[in-house]
PDB file of C-alpha atoms in Angstrom:
ATOM      1  CA  MET A  26      34.440   5.294   6.646  1.00  0.00           C
ATOM      2  CA  THR A  27      34.218   4.697   2.882  1.00  0.00           C
ATOM      3  CA  ALA A  28      31.004   2.702   3.295  1.00  0.00           C
ATOM      4  CA  ASP A  29      29.411   5.598   5.221  1.00  0.00           C
ATOM      5  CA  TRP A  30      30.444   8.064   2.526  1.00  0.00           C
ATOM      6  CA  THR A  31      29.128   5.800  -0.240  1.00  0.00           C
ATOM      7  CA  GLN A  32      25.806   5.393   1.572  1.00  0.00           C
ATOM      8  CA  ALA A  33      25.514   9.167   2.047  1.00  0.00           C
ATOM      9  CA  VAL A  34      26.106   9.763  -1.672  1.00  0.00           C
ATOM     10  CA  ARG A  35      23.520   7.126  -2.612  1.00  0.00           C
ATOM     11  CA  GLN A  36      20.941   8.731  -0.343  1.00  0.00           C
ATOM     12  CA  ARG A  37      21.611  12.176  -1.843  1.00  0.00           C
ATOM     13  CA  LEU A  38      21.340  10.976  -5.433  1.00  0.00           C
ATOM     14  CA  ALA A  39      18.689   8.281  -5.146  1.00  0.00           C
ATOM     15  CA  PRO A  40      15.349   9.452  -6.540  1.00  0.00           C
ATOM     16  CA  GLY A  41      13.450   6.625  -4.849  1.00  0.00           C
ATOM     17  CA  ARG A  42      10.580   4.769  -6.433  1.00  0.00           C
ATOM     18  CA  LEU A  43       8.319   6.273  -9.054  1.00  0.00           C
ATOM     19  CA  LEU A  44       4.875   7.104  -7.687  1.00  0.00           C
ATOM     20  CA  PRO A  45       1.735   7.323  -9.812  1.00  0.00           C
ATOM     21  CA  LEU A  46       0.195  10.729 -10.461  1.00  0.00           C
ATOM     22  CA  GLY A  47      -3.472  10.317 -11.234  1.00  0.00           C
ATOM     23  CA  GLY A  48      -5.278   7.260 -12.480  1.00  0.00           C
ATOM     24  CA  SER A  49      -4.356   4.317 -14.667  1.00  0.00           C
ATOM     25  CA  ARG A  50      -5.006   6.290 -17.893  1.00  0.00           C
ATOM     26  CA  ASP A  51      -2.856   9.307 -16.982  1.00  0.00           C
ATOM     27  CA  GLY A  52       0.593   7.836 -17.618  1.00  0.00           C
ATOM     28  CA  ALA A  53       2.322  10.193 -15.185  1.00  0.00           C
ATOM     29  CA  TRP A  54       4.722   9.420 -12.356  1.00  0.00           C
ATOM     30  CA  MET A  55       6.912  11.401  -9.980  1.00  0.00           C
ATOM     31  CA  THR A  56       9.845  10.346  -7.841  1.00  0.00           C
ATOM     32  CA  GLU A  57       9.356   9.456  -4.219  1.00  0.00           C
ATOM     33  CA  ARG A  58      12.114  11.913  -3.342  1.00  0.00           C
ATOM     34  CA  ALA A  59      10.282  14.793  -5.059  1.00  0.00           C
ATOM     35  CA  ALA A  60       7.057  13.937  -3.234  1.00  0.00           C
ATOM     36  CA  ALA A  61       8.914  13.689   0.081  1.00  0.00           C
ATOM     37  CA  SER A  62      10.512  17.091  -0.494  1.00  0.00           C
ATOM     38  CA  VAL A  63       7.130  18.729  -1.112  1.00  0.00           C
ATOM     39  CA  LEU A  64       5.568  17.037   1.925  1.00  0.00           C
ATOM     40  CA  ALA A  65       8.510  18.000   4.164  1.00  0.00           C
ATOM     41  CA  GLY A  66       8.279  21.633   3.047  1.00  0.00           C
ATOM     42  CA  ALA A  67       4.538  21.723   3.661  1.00  0.00           C
ATOM     43  CA  ALA A  68       4.930  20.119   7.086  1.00  0.00           C
ATOM     44  CA  ALA A  69       7.630  22.613   8.097  1.00  0.00           C
ATOM     45  CA  ALA A  70       5.480  25.549   6.994  1.00  0.00           C
ATOM     46  CA  GLU A  71       2.283  24.308   8.642  1.00  0.00           C
ATOM     47  CA  VAL A  72       3.603  22.847  11.900  1.00  0.00           C
ATOM     48  CA  PRO A  73       6.279  25.025  13.499  1.00  0.00           C
ATOM     49  CA  GLY A  74       8.374  23.174  16.040  1.00  0.00           C
ATOM     50  CA  ALA A  75       8.054  19.803  14.293  1.00  0.00           C
ATOM     51  CA  TRP A  76      10.494  18.119  11.912  1.00  0.00           C
ATOM     52  CA  LEU A  77       9.667  15.392   9.475  1.00  0.00           C
ATOM     53  CA  GLY A  78      11.809  12.293   9.867  1.00  0.00           C
ATOM     54  CA  THR A  79      11.566   9.061   7.917  1.00  0.00           C
ATOM     55  CA  LEU A  80       8.894   9.182   5.233  1.00  0.00           C
ATOM     56  CA  ARG A  81       7.546   6.257   3.243  1.00  0.00           C
ATOM     57  CA  ILE A  82       4.991   6.350   0.447  1.00  0.00           C
ATOM     58  CA  GLY A  83       3.452   3.151  -0.860  1.00  0.00           C
ATOM     59  CA  PRO A  84       0.213   1.526  -1.946  1.00  0.00           C
ATOM     60  CA  ALA A  85      -2.614   1.998   0.558  1.00  0.00           C
ATOM     61  CA  ASP A  86      -4.214  -1.287  -0.427  1.00  0.00           C
ATOM     62  CA  PRO A  87      -2.490  -3.585  -2.951  1.00  0.00           C
ATOM     63  CA  ARG A  88      -5.916  -4.913  -3.982  1.00  0.00           C
ATOM     64  CA  GLU A  89      -6.900  -1.455  -5.288  1.00  0.00           C
ATOM     65  CA  VAL A  90      -3.886  -1.081  -7.586  1.00  0.00           C
ATOM     66  CA  ARG A  91      -4.784  -0.899 -11.285  1.00  0.00           C
ATOM     67  CA  GLU A  92      -2.658  -1.824 -14.277  1.00  0.00           C
ATOM     68  CA  PRO A  93      -1.643   1.376 -16.069  1.00  0.00           C
ATOM     69  CA  VAL A  94      -2.913   1.958 -19.622  1.00  0.00           C
ATOM     70  CA  VAL A  95       0.395   3.658 -20.434  1.00  0.00           C
ATOM     71  CA  PRO A  96       3.281   1.250 -19.692  1.00  0.00           C
ATOM     72  CA  ALA A  97       4.835   2.040 -16.319  1.00  0.00           C
ATOM     73  CA  PRO A  98       8.561   2.814 -16.102  1.00  0.00           C
ATOM     74  CA  PRO A  99      10.739   0.201 -14.377  1.00  0.00           C
ATOM     75  CA  SER A 100      10.353   0.305 -10.575  1.00  0.00           C
ATOM     76  CA  ALA A 101       7.197   2.446 -10.792  1.00  0.00           C
ATOM     77  CA  LEU A 102       4.257   1.701  -8.555  1.00  0.00           C
ATOM     78  CA  TRP A 103       1.041   1.019 -10.428  1.00  0.00           C
ATOM     79  CA  PRO A 104      -1.759   3.589 -10.071  1.00  0.00           C
ATOM     80  CA  GLY A 105      -3.945   3.342  -6.996  1.00  0.00           C
ATOM     81  CA  PRO A 106      -4.456   4.986  -3.603  1.00  0.00           C
ATOM     82  CA  LEU A 107      -1.230   5.757  -1.740  1.00  0.00           C
ATOM     83  CA  ARG A 108      -0.467   5.686   1.978  1.00  0.00           C
ATOM     84  CA  VAL A 109       2.032   8.096   3.503  1.00  0.00           C
ATOM     85  CA  THR A 110       3.658   7.104   6.789  1.00  0.00           C
ATOM     86  CA  ALA A 111       6.109   9.341   8.603  1.00  0.00           C
ATOM     87  CA  ASP A 112       8.080   9.748  11.785  1.00  0.00           C
ATOM     88  CA  PHE A 113       8.586  13.192  13.226  1.00  0.00           C
ATOM     89  CA  ALA A 114      10.321  15.009  16.057  1.00  0.00           C
ATOM     90  CA  ALA A 115       8.965  18.003  17.947  1.00  0.00           C
ATOM     91  CA  THR A 116      10.198  20.604  20.391  1.00  0.00           C
ATOM     92  CA  ALA A 117       8.837  20.785  23.913  1.00  0.00           C
ATOM     93  CA  ALA A 118       7.543  24.334  23.333  1.00  0.00           C
ATOM     94  CA  ARG A 119       3.972  23.015  22.983  1.00  0.00           C
ATOM     95  CA  PRO A 120       2.337  19.894  24.394  1.00  0.00           C
ATOM     96  CA  LEU A 121       2.870  16.981  21.995  1.00  0.00           C
ATOM     97  CA  PRO A 122      -0.873  16.344  21.420  1.00  0.00           C
ATOM     98  CA  VAL A 123      -1.291  19.981  20.314  1.00  0.00           C
ATOM     99  CA  THR A 124       1.590  19.670  17.837  1.00  0.00           C
ATOM    100  CA  ALA A 125       0.341  16.286  16.590  1.00  0.00           C
ATOM    101  CA  ASP A 126      -3.153  17.667  15.949  1.00  0.00           C
ATOM    102  CA  ARG A 127      -1.762  20.305  13.605  1.00  0.00           C
TER     103      ARG A 127
END
């Protein structure tokens, strides 16, 4: 019971990794949690009847990552293209292919 509670608190407070905003010269990062929140809100607004589940943001291609000009914070991903992968759930109100195409 205590382990479940501790895990729930960690998930609520954990900002996740720091993601690059812009290119290697920009020196800007945002938390993975903030990005996930924005993406979840946009998905909910654009695709009624679908709910975003697990979301992961990471480098699209590790070979395209560039060393930042401004030193990166600890645990930050270096600038480069990002890939967003997500699981979702949907109601049966519309055929799944129709919902997925939105």
